PDB file of C-alpha atoms in Angstrom:
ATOM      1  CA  UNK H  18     -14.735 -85.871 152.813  1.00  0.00           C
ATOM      2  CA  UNK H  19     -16.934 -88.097 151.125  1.00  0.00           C
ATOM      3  CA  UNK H  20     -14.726 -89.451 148.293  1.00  0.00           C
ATOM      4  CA  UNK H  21     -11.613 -90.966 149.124  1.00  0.00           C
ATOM      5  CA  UNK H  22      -9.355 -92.509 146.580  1.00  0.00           C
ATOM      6  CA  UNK H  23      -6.763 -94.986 148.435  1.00  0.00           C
ATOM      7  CA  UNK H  24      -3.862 -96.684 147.247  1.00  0.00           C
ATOM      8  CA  UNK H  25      -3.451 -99.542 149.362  1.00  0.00           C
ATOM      9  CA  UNK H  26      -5.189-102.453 150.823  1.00  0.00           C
ATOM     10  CA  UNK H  27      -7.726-101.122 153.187  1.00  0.00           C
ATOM     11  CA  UNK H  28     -10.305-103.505 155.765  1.00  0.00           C
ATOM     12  CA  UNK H  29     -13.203-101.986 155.030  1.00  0.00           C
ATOM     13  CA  UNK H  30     -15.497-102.200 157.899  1.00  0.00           C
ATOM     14  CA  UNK H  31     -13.054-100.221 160.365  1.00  0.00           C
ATOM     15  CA  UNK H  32     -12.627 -97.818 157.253  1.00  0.00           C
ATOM     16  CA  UNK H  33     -16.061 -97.506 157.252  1.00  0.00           C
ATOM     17  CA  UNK H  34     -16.506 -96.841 161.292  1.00  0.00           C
ATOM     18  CA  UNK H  35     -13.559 -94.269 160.888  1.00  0.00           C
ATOM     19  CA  UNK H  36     -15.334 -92.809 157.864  1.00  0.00           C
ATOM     20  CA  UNK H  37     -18.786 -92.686 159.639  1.00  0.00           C
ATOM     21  CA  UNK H  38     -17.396 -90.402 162.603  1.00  0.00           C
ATOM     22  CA  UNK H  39     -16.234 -87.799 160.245  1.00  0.00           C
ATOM     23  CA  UNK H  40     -19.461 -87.747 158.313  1.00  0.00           C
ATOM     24  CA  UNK H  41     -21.683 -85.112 159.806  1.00  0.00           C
ATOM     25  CA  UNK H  42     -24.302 -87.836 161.307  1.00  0.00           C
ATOM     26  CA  UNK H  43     -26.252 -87.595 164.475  1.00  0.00           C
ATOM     27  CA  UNK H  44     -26.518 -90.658 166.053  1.00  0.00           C
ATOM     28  CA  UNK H  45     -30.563 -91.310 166.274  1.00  0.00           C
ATOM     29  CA  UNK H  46     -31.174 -89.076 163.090  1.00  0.00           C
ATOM     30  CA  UNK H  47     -30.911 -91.929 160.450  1.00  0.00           C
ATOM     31  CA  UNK H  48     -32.936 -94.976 160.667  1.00  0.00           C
ATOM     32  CA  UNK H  49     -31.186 -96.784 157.086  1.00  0.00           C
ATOM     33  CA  UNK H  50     -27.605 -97.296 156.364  1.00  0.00           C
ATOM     34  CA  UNK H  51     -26.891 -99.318 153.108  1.00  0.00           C
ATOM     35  CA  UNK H  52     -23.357-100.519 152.228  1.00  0.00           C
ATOM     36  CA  UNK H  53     -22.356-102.149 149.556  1.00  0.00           C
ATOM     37  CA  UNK H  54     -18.669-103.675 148.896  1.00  0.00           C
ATOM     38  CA  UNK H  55     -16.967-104.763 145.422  1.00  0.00           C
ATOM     39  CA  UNK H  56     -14.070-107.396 145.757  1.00  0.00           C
ATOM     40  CA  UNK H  57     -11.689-108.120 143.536  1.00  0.00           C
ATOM     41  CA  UNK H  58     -12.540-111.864 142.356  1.00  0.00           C
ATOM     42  CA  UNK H  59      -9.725-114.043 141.072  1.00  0.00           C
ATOM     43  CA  UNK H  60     -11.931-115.202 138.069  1.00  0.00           C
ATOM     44  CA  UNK H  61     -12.882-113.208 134.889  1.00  0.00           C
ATOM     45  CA  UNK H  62     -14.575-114.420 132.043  1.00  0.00           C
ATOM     46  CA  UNK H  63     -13.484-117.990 132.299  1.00  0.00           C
ATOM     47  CA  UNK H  64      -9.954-117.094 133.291  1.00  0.00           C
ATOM     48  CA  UNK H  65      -7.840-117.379 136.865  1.00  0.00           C
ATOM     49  CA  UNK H  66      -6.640-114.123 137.593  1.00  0.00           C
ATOM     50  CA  UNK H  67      -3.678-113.570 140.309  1.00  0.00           C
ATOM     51  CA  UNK H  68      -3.613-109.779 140.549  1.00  0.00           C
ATOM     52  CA  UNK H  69      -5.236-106.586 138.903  1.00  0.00           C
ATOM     53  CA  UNK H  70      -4.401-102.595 138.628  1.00  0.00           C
ATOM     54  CA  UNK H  71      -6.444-100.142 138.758  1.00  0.00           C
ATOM     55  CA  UNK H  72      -5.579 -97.234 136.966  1.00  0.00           C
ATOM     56  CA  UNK H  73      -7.746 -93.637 137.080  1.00  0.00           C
ATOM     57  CA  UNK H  74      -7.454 -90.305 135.854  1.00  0.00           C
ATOM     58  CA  UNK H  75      -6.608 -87.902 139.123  1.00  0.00           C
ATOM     59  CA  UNK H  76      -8.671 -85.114 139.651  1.00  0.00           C
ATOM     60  CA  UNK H  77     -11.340 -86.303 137.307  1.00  0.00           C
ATOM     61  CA  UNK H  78     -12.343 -89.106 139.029  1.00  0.00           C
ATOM     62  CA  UNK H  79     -12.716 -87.011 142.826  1.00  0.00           C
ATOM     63  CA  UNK H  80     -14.995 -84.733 140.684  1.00  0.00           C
ATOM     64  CA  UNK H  81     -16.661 -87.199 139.134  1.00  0.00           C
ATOM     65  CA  UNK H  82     -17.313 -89.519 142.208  1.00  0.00           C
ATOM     66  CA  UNK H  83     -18.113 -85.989 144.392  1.00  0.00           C
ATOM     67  CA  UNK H  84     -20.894 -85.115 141.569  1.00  0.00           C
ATOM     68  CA  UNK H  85     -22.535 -88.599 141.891  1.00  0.00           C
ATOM     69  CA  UNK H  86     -22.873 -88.110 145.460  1.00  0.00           C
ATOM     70  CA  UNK H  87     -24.334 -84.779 145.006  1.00  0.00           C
ATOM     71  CA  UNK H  88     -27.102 -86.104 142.441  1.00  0.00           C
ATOM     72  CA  UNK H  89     -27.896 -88.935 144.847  1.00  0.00           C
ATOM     73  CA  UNK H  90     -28.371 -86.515 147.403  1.00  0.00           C
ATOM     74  CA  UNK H  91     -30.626 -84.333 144.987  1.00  0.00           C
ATOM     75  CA  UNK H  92     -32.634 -87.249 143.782  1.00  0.00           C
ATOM     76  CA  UNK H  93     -33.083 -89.421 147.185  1.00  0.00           C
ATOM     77  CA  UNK H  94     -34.297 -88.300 150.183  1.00  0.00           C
ATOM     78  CA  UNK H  95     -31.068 -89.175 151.716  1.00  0.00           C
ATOM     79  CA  UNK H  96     -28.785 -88.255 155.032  1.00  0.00           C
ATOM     80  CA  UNK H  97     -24.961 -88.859 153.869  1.00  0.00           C
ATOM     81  CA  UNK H  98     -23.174 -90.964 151.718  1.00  0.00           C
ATOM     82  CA  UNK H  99     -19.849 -91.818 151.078  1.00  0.00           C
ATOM     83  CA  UNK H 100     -17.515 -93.376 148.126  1.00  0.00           C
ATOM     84  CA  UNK H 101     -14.136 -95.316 149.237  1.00  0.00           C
ATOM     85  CA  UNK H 102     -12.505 -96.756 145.636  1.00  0.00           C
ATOM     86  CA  UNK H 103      -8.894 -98.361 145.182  1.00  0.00           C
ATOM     87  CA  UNK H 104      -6.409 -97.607 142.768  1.00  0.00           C
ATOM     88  CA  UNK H 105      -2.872 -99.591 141.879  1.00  0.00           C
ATOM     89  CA  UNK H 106      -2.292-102.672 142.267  1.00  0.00           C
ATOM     90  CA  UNK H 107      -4.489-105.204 143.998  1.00  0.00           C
ATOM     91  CA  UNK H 108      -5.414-109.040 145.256  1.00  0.00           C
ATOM     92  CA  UNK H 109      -8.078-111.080 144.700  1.00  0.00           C
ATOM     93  CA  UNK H 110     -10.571-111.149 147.751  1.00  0.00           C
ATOM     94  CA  UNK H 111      -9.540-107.048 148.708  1.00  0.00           C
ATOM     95  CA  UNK H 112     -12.459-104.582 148.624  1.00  0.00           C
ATOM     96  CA  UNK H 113     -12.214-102.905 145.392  1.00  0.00           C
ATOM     97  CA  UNK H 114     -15.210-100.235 146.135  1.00  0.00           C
ATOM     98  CA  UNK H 115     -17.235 -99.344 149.409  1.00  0.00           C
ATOM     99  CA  UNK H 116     -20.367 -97.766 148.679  1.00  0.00           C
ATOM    100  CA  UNK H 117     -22.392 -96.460 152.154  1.00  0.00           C
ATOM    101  CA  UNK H 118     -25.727 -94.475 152.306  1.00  0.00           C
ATOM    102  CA  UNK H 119     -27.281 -92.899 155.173  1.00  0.00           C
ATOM    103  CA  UNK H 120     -31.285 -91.918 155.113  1.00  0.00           C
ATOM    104  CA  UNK H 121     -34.254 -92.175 157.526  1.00  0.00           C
ATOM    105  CA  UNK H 122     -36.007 -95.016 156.218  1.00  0.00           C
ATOM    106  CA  UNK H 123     -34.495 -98.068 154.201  1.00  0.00           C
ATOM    107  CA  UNK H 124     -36.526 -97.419 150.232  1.00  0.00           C
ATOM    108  CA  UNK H 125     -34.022 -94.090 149.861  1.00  0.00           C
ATOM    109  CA  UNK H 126     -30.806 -96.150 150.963  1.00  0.00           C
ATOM    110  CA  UNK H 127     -31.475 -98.785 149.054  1.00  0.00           C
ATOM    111  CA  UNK H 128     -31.883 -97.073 146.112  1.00  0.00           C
ATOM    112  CA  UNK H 129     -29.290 -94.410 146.717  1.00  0.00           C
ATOM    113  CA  UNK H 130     -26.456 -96.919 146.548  1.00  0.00           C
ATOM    114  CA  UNK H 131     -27.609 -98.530 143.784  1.00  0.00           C
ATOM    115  CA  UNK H 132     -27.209 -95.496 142.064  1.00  0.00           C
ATOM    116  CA  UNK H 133     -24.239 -94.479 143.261  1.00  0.00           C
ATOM    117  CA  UNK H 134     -22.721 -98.032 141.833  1.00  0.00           C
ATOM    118  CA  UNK H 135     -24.280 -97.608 138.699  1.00  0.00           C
ATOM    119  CA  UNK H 136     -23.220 -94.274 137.839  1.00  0.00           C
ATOM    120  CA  UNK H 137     -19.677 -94.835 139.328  1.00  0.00           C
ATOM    121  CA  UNK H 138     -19.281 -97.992 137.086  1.00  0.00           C
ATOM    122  CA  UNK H 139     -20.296 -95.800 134.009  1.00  0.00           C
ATOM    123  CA  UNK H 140     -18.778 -92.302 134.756  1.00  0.00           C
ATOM    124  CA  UNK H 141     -16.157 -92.427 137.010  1.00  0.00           C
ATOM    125  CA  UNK H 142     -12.416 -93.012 135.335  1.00  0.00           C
ATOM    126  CA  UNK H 143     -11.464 -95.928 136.391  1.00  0.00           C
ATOM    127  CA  UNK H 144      -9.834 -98.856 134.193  1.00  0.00           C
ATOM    128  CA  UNK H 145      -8.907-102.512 135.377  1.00  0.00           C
ATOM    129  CA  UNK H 146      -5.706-104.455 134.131  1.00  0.00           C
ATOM    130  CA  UNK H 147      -6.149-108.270 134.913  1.00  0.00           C
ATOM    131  CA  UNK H 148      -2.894-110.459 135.564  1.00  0.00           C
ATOM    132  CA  UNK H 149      -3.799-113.600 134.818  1.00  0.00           C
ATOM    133  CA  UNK H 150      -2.073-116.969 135.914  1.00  0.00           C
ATOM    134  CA  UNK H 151       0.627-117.254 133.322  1.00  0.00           C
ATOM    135  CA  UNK H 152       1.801-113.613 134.130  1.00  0.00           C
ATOM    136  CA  UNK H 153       0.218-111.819 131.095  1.00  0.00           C
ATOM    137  CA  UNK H 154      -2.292-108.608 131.151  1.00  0.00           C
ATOM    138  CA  UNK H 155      -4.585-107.938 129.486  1.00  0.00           C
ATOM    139  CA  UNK H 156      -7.186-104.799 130.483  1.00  0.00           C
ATOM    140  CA  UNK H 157     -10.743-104.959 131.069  1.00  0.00           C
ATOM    141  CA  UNK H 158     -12.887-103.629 128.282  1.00  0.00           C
ATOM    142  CA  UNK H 159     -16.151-103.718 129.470  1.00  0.00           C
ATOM    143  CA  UNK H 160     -18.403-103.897 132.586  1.00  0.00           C
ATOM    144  CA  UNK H 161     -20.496-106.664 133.265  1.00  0.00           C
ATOM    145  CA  UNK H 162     -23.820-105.687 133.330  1.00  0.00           C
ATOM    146  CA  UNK H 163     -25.574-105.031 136.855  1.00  0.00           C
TER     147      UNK H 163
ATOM    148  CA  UNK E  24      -1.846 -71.879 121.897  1.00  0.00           C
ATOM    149  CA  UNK E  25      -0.978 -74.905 124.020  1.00  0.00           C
ATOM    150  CA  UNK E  26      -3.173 -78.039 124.794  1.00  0.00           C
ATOM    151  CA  UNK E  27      -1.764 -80.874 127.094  1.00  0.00           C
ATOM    152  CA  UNK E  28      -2.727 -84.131 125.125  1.00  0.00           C
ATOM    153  CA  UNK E  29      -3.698 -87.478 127.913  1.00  0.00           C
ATOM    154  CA  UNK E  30      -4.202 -90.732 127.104  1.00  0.00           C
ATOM    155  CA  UNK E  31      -5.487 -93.674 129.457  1.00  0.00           C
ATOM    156  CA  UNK E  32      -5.378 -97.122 129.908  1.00  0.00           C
ATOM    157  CA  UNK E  33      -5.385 -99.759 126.610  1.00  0.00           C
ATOM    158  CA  UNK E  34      -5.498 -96.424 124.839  1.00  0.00           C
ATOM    159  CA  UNK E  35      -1.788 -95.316 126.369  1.00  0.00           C
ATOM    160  CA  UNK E  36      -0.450 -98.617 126.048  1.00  0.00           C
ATOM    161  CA  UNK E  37      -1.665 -98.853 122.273  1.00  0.00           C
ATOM    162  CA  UNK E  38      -0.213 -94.734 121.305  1.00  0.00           C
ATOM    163  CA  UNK E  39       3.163 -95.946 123.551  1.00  0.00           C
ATOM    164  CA  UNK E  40       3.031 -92.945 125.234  1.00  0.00           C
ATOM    165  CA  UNK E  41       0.695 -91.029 127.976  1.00  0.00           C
ATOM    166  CA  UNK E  42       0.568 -87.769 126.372  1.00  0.00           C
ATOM    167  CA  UNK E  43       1.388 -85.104 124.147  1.00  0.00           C
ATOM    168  CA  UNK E  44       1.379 -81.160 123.747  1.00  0.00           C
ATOM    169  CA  UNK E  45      -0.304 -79.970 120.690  1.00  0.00           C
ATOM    170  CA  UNK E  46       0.501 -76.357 119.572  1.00  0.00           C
ATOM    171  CA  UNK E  47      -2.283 -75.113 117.761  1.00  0.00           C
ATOM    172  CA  UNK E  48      -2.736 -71.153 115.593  1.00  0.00           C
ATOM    173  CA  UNK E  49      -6.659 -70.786 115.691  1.00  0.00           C
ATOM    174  CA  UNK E  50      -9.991 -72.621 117.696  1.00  0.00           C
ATOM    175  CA  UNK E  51      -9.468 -76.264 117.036  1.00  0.00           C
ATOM    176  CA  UNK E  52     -11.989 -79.085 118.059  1.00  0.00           C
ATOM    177  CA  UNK E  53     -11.161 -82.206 120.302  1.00  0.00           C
ATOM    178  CA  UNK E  54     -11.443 -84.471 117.254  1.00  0.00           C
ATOM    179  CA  UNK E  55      -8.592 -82.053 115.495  1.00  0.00           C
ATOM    180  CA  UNK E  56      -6.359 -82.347 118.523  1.00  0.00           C
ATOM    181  CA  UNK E  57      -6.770 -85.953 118.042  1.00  0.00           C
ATOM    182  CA  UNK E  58      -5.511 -85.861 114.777  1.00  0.00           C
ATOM    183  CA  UNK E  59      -2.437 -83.438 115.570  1.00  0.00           C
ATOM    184  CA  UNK E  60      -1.552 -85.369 118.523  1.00  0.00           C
ATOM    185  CA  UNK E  61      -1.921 -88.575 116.911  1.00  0.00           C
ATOM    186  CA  UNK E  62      -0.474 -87.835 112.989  1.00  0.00           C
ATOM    187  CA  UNK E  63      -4.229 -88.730 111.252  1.00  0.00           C
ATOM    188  CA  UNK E  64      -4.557 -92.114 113.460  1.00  0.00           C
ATOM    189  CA  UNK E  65      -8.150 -92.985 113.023  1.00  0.00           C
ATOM    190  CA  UNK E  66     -10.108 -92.614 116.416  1.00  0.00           C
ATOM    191  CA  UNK E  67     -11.149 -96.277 117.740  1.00  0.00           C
ATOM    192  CA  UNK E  68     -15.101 -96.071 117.597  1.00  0.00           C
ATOM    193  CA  UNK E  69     -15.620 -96.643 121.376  1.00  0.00           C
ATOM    194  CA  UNK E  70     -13.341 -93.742 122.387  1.00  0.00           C
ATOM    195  CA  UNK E  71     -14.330 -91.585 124.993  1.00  0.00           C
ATOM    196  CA  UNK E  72     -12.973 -88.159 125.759  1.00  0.00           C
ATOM    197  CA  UNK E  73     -12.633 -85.203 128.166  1.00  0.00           C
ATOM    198  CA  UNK E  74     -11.939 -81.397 128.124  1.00  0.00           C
ATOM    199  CA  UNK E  75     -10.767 -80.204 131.241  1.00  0.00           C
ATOM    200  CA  UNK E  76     -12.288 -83.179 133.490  1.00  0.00           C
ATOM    201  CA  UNK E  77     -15.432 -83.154 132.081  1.00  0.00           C
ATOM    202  CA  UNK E  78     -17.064 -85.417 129.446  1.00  0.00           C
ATOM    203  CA  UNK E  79     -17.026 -84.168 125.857  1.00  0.00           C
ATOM    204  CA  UNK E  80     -17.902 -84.672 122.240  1.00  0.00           C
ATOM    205  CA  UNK E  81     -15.472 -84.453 119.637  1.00  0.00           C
ATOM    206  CA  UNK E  82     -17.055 -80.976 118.030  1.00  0.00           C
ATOM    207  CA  UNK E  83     -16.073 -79.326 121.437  1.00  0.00           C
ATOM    208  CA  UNK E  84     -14.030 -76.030 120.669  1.00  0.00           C
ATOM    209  CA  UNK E  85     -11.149 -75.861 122.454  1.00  0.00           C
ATOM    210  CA  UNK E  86      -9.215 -73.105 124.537  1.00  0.00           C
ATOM    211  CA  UNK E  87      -5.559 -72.127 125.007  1.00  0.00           C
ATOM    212  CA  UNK E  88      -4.020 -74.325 128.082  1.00  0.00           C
ATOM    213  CA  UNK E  89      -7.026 -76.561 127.949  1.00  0.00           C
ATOM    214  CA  UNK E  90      -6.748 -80.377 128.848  1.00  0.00           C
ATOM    215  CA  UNK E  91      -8.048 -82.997 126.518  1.00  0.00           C
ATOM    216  CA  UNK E  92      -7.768 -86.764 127.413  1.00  0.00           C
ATOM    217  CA  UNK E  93      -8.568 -89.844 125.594  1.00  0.00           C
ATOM    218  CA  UNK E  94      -9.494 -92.854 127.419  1.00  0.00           C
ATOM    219  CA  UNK E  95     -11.552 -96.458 126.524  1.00  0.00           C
ATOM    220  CA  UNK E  96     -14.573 -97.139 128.106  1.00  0.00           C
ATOM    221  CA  UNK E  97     -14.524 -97.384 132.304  1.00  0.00           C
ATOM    222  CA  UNK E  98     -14.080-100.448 134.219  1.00  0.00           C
ATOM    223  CA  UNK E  99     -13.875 -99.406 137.694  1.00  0.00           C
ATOM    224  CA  UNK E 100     -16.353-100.371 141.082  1.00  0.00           C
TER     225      UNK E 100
END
């Protein structure tokens, strides 16, 4: 399954090893894998922030997230690729969003997950609520650009 | 006919609540079940919306046991 929605803290890079065995990969029939992982930071627009929740839409963001892989694969000459994003409540310095492509030279990968980001940053229903030092919220009302 | 009503986010926190059911007699539009669900509020300009889990426009007809949702714009990655 190339979407997975998780909501807990998760290491990424043994995710990711997991994640790659289930994928259907040959070993020796990629030559490009491109990963790209979003922390949580504990600064935002010129504020500390302790701790952040990530609310979504169910169902709308698995269908939205399993569509952007399916354009990437449509538009990029590309192997695999697969979407890990958090949801609920999170720390600063855990992995918000793991992004991986798979493809037999590096141009497609490259590009790939760039797209992937981009399109899950504007499509996929996702909103972040910021705790900030003194205990209020507040949410997050744009992105920042790219 | 029945529409399940669902709000997001800022937008849930600002309506108080997370959703509604509108009962509606004929075809009504996503901007109508706005106004049903929310008594005439006035949409906030950056407001985007959904029928069934898909991206819509608020001229979209809509059908008995449909869900519309109402959400600000997304912040996630």
């Amino acid at each position: 399954m190339p979407v997975i929605i998780v909501n807990q803290t998760f290491e990424p890079w043994s995710e990711l090893q997991q994640q790659t065995q289930a994928l259907s990969l040959r070993p020796g029939s990629y030559g490009a894998s491109n990963i790209f992982l979003g922390t949580m930071r504990d600064f935002n627009e010129g504020d500390d922030v302790q701790a952040m929740t990530l609310e979504h839409y169910p169902g709308m963001t698995e269908k939205h997230l399993e569509a952007i892989i399916e354009e990437a694969k449509s538009q990029f000459d590309i192997d695999e690729a697969l979407i890990i994003h958090r949801v609920g409540p999170i720390q600063p310095a855990e992995t918000i969003v793991l992004t991986a492509v798979w493809s037999a030279h590096r141009k497609a990968a490259f590009d790939a997950n760039r797209f992937l980001m981009e399109e899950l940053k504007h499509r996929a229903p996702f909103w972040k609520q910021e705790t900030l030092q003194n205990g209020s919220t507040r949410w997050v009302e744009k992105n920042t650009p790219g | 006919m029945s529409i399940q009503v669902r709000y997001f986010a800022s937008l849930g926190d600002q309506l108080g609540r997370q959703e509604d059911q509108v009962q509606a007699e004929g075809p009504i539009t996503v901007a109508e079940v706005w106004q049903q669900a929310t008594d005439g509020l006035p949409m906030p300009p950056n407001i985007l919306m959904a029928v069934n889990q898909e991206y819509a426009e608020t001229d979209q007809t809509i059908n008995d046991g449909d869900e519309v949702a109402f959400f600000p714009p997304v912040t996630g990655g």
